């Protein structure tokens, strides 16, 4: 019984919890924050419009 308890304790300590996992969506948000910045400015809005047009053409070509 002691071995089972120790094993469970080690598993909980060694394996990360679900709170520490980053999803693909998190990675995409971080990429765009790094690329575009985190403050809304007229320049940022122009960059976002340009990026949306680029993504729209990619979506169209894949559908």
CSV table of C-alpha atoms in Angstrom, one decimal, residues 7-28:
chain,number,residue,atom,x,y,z
A,7,UNK,CA,3.9,6.0,-6.8
A,8,UNK,CA,0.8,8.2,-7.0
A,9,UNK,CA,2.5,11.0,-5.2
A,10,UNK,CA,5.5,10.9,-7.6
A,11,UNK,CA,3.1,10.8,-10.6
A,12,UNK,CA,1.3,13.9,-9.4
A,13,UNK,CA,4.6,15.7,-8.8
A,14,UNK,CA,6.4,14.7,-12.0
A,15,UNK,CA,3.6,15.1,-14.6
A,16,UNK,CA,2.4,18.6,-15.4
A,17,UNK,CA,-1.2,19.5,-14.8
A,18,UNK,CA,-3.5,20.5,-17.6
A,19,UNK,CA,-3.1,24.1,-16.5
A,20,UNK,CA,0.5,24.1,-17.7
A,21,UNK,CA,-0.2,22.8,-21.2
A,22,UNK,CA,-0.3,25.4,-24.0
A,23,UNK,CA,-2.8,24.8,-26.8
A,24,UNK,CA,-2.2,25.6,-30.4
A,25,UNK,CA,-4.6,28.5,-30.1
A,26,UNK,CA,-2.5,29.9,-27.2
A,27,UNK,CA,0.6,29.6,-29.4
A,28,UNK,CA,-1.2,31.4,-32.2
